[in-house]
Coordinates of N, CA and C in Angstrom, one line a residue:
X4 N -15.0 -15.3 -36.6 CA -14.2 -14.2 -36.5 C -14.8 -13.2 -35.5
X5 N -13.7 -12.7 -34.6 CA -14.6 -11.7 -33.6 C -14.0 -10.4 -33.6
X6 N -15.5 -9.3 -33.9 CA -15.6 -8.4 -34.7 C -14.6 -7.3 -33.2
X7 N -13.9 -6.3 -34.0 CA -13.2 -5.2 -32.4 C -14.1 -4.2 -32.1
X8 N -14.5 -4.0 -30.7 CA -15.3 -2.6 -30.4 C -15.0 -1.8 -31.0
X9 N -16.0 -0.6 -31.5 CA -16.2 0.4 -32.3 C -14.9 1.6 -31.3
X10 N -14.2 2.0 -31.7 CA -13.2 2.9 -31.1 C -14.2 4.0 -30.3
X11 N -13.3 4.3 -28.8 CA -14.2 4.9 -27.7 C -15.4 4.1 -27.0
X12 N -15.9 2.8 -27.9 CA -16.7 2.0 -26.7 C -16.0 0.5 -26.6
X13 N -16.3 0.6 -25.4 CA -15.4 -0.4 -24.3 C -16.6 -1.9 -24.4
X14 N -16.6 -2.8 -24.0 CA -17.1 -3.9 -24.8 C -18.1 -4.2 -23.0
X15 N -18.5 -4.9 -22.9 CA -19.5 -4.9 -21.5 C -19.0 -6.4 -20.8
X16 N -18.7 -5.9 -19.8 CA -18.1 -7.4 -19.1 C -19.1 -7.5 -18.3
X17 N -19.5 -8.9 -17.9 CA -20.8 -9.8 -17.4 C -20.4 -9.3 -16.1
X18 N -20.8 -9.5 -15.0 CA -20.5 -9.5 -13.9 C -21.4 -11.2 -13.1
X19 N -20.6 -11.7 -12.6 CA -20.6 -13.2 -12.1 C -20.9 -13.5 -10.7
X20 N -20.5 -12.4 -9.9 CA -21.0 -12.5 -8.4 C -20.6 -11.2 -7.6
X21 N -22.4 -10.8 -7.6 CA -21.7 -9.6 -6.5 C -22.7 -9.4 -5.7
X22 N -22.5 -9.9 -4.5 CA -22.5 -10.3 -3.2 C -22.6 -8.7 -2.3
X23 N -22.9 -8.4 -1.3 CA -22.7 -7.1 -0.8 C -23.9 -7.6 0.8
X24 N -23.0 -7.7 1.6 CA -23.5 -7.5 3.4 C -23.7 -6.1 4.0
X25 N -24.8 -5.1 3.8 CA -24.4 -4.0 4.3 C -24.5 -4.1 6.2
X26 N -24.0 -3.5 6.5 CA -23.7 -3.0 7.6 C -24.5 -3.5 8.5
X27 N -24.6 -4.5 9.7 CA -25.1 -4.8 11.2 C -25.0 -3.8 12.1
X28 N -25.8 -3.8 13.0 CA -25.9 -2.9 14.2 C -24.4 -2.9 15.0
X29 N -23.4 -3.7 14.5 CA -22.3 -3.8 14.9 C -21.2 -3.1 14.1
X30 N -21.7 -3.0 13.0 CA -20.9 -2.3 12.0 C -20.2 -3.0 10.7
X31 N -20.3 -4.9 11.2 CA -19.9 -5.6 10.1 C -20.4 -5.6 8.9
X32 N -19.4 -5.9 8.3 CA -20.0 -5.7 6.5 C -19.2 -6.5 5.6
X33 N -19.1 -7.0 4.5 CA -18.4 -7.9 3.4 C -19.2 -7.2 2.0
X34 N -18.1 -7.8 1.3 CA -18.5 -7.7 -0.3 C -17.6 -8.5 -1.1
X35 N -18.3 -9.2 -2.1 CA -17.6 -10.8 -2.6 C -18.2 -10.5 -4.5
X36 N -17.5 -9.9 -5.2 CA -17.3 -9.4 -6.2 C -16.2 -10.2 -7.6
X37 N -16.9 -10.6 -8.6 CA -16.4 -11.7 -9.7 C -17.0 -11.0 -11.0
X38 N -16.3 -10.5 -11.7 CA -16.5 -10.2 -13.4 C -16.0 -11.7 -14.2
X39 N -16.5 -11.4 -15.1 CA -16.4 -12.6 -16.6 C -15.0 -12.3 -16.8
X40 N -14.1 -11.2 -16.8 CA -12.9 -10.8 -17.4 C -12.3 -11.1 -16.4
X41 N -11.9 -11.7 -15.5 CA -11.1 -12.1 -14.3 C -10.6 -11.1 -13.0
X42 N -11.4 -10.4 -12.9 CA -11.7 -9.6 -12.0 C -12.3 -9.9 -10.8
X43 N -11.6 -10.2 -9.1 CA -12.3 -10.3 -8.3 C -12.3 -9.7 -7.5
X44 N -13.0 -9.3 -6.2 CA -12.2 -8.6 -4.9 C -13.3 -9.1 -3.9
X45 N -12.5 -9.4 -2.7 CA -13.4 -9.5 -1.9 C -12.9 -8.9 -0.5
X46 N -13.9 -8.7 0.9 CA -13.5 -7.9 1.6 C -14.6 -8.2 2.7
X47 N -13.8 -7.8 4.0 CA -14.9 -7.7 5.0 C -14.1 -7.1 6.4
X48 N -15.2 -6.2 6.7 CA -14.8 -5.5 7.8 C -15.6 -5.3 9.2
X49 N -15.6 -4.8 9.3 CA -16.2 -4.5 11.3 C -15.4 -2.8 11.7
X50 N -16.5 -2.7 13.0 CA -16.1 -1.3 13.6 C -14.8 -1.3 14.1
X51 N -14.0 -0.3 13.8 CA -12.8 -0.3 15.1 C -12.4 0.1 15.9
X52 N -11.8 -0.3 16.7 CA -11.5 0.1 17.9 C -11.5 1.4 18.9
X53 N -10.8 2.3 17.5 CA -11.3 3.2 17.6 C -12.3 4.6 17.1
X54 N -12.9 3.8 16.5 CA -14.3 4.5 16.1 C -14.3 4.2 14.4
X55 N -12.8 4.3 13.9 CA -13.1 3.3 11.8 C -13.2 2.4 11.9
X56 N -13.0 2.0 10.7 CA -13.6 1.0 10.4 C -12.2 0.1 10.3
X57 N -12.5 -1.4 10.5 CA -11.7 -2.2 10.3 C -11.3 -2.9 8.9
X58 N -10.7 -3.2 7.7 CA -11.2 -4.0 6.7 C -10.0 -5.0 6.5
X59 N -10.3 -6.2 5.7 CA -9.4 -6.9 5.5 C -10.0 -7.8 4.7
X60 N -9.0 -7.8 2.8 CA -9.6 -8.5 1.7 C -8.1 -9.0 0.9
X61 N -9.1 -9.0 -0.5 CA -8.1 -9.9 -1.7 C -8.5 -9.1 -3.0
X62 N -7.9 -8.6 -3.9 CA -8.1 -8.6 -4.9 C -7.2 -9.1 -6.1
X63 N -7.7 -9.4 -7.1 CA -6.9 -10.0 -8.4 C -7.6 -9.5 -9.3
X64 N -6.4 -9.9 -10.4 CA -6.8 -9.5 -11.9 C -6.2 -9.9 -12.7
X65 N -6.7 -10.2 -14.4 CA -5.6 -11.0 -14.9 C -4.5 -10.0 -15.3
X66 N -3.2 -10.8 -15.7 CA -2.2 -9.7 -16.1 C -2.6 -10.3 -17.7
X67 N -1.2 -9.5 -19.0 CA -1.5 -9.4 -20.4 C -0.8 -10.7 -20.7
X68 N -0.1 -10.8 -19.8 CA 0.8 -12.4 -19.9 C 0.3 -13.2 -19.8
X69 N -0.8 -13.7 -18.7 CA -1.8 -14.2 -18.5 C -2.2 -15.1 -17.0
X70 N -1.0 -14.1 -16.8 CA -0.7 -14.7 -15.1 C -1.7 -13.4 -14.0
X71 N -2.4 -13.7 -13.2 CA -3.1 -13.5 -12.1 C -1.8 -12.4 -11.2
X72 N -2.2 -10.7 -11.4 CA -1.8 -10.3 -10.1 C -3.3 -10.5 -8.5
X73 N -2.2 -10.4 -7.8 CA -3.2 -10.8 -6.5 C -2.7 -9.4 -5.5
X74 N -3.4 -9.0 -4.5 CA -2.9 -8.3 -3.4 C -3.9 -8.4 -2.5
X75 N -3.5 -8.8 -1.0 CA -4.1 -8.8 0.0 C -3.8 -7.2 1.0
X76 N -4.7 -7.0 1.7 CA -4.9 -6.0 2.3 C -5.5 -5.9 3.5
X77 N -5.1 -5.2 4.4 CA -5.5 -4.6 5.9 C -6.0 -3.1 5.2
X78 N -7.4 -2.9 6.0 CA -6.9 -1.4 6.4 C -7.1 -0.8 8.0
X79 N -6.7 -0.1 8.5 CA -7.4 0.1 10.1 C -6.9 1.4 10.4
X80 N -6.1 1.4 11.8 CA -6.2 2.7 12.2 C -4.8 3.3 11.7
X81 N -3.9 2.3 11.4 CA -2.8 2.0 10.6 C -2.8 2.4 9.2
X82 N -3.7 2.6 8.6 CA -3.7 2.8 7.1 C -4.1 1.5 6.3
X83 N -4.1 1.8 5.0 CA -3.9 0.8 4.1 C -2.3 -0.3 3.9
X84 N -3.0 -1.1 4.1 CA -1.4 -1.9 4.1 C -1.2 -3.5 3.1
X85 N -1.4 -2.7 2.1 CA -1.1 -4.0 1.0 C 0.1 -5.3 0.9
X86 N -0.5 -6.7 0.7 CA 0.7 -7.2 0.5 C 0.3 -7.9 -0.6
X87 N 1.5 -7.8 -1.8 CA 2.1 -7.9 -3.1 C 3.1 -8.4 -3.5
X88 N 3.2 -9.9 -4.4 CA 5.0 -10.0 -5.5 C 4.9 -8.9 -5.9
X89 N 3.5 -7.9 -6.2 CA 4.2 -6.6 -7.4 C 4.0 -5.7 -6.7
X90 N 4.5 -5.4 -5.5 CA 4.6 -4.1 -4.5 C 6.4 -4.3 -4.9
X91 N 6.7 -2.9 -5.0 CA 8.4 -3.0 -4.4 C 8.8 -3.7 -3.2
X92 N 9.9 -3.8 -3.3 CA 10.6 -4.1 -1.8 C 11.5 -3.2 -1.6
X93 N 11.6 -2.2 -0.3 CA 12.2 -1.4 0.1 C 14.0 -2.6 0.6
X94 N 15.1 -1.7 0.0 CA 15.9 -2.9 0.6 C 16.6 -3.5 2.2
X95 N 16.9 -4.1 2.3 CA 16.8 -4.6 3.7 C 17.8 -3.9 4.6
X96 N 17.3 -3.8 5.9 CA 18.0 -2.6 6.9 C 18.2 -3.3 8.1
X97 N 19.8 -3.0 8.0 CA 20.4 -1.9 8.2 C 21.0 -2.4 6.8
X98 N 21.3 -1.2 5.8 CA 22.2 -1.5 5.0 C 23.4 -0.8 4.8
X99 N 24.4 -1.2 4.5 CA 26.4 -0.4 4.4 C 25.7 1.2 4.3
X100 N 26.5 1.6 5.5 CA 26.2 3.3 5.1 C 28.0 3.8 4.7
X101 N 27.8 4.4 4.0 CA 29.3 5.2 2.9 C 30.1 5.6 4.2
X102 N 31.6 5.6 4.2 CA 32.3 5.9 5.1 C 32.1 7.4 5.2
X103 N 32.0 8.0 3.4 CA 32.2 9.4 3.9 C 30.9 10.2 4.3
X104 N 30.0 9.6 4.6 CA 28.5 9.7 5.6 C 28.8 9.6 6.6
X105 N 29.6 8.6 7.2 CA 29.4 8.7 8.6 C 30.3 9.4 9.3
X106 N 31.7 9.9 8.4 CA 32.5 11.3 8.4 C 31.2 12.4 9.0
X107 N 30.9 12.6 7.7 CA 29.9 13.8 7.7 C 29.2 13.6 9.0
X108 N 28.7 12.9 9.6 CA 27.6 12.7 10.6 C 28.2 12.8 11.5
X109 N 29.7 12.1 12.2 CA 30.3 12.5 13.1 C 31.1 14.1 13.1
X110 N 31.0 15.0 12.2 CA 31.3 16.3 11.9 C 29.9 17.0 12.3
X111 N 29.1 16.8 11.8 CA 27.6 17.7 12.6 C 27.6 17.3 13.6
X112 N 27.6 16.1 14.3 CA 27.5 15.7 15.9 C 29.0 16.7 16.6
X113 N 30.1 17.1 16.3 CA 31.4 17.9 16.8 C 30.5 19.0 16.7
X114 N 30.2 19.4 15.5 CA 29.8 21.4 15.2 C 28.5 21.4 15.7
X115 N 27.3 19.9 16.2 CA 26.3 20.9 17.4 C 26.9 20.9 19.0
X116 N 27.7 19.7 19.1 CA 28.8 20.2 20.5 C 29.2 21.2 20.5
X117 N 30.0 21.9 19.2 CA 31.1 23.4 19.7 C 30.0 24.1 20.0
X118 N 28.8 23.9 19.0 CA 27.7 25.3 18.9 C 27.4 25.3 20.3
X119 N 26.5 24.2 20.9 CA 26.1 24.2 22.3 C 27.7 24.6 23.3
X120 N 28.9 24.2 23.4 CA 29.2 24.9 24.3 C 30.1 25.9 24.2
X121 N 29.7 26.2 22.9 CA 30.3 28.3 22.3 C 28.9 29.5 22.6
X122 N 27.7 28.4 23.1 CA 27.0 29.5 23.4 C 26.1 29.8 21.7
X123 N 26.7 29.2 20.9 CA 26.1 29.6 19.8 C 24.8 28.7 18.8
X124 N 23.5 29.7 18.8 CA 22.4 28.7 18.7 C 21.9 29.3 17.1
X125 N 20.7 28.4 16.5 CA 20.8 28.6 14.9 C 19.9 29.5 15.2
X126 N 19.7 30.4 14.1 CA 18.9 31.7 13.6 C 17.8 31.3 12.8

């Protein structure tokens, strides 16, 4: 029978591989990281182009179901740029715009015409 952590302490997970490249006169570096609880991440970067840094990795973890989320990753001058099944998906574009939008839209495009040639500008 396995006894439950005492409430407020968290139970100690092993750590299995951790790996760590610090930094070359070039600026490259990695880190290759594994817990006992299914925890991994790994990563490796270089200097960038323009003066940050470059990176690009993996991490996972188990989910409660018992299935593995994963996400891979860029980061650079661009930002962080995750890819994920469990990221949303923004929906696909161009998508149906409402007729009475594009009313409206052709109505501001007429009223900044009159304004511009009534001479009349916003405050």
């Amino acid at each position: 029978k396995q006894e439950k952590p005492a409430v407020g302490i968290k139970p100690v997970v092993g750590i299995l591989r951790n790996l760590q490249h610090n930094p070359d006169n070039d600026g490259s570096h990695s880190s290759d990281f594994e817990a006992e609880n299914g925890i991994k991440f790994q990563f490796s970067g270089s200097q960038g182009t323009s003066g940050g840094a470059t990176m690009v990795g993996v991490y996972s973890y188990p989910l409660q179901d018992g299935s593995i989320a994963e996400v891979t990753f860029v980061a650079d001058e661009n930002g962080y740029q995750p890819q994920s099944d469990l990221l949303p998906v923004a929906p696909a574009f161009p998508h149906p715009i409402p007729e009475f939008v594009l009313k409206q839209i052709a109505f501001a495009e007429e009223e900044r015409k009159r304004q511009e040639r009534d001479g009349v500008r916003d405050e």
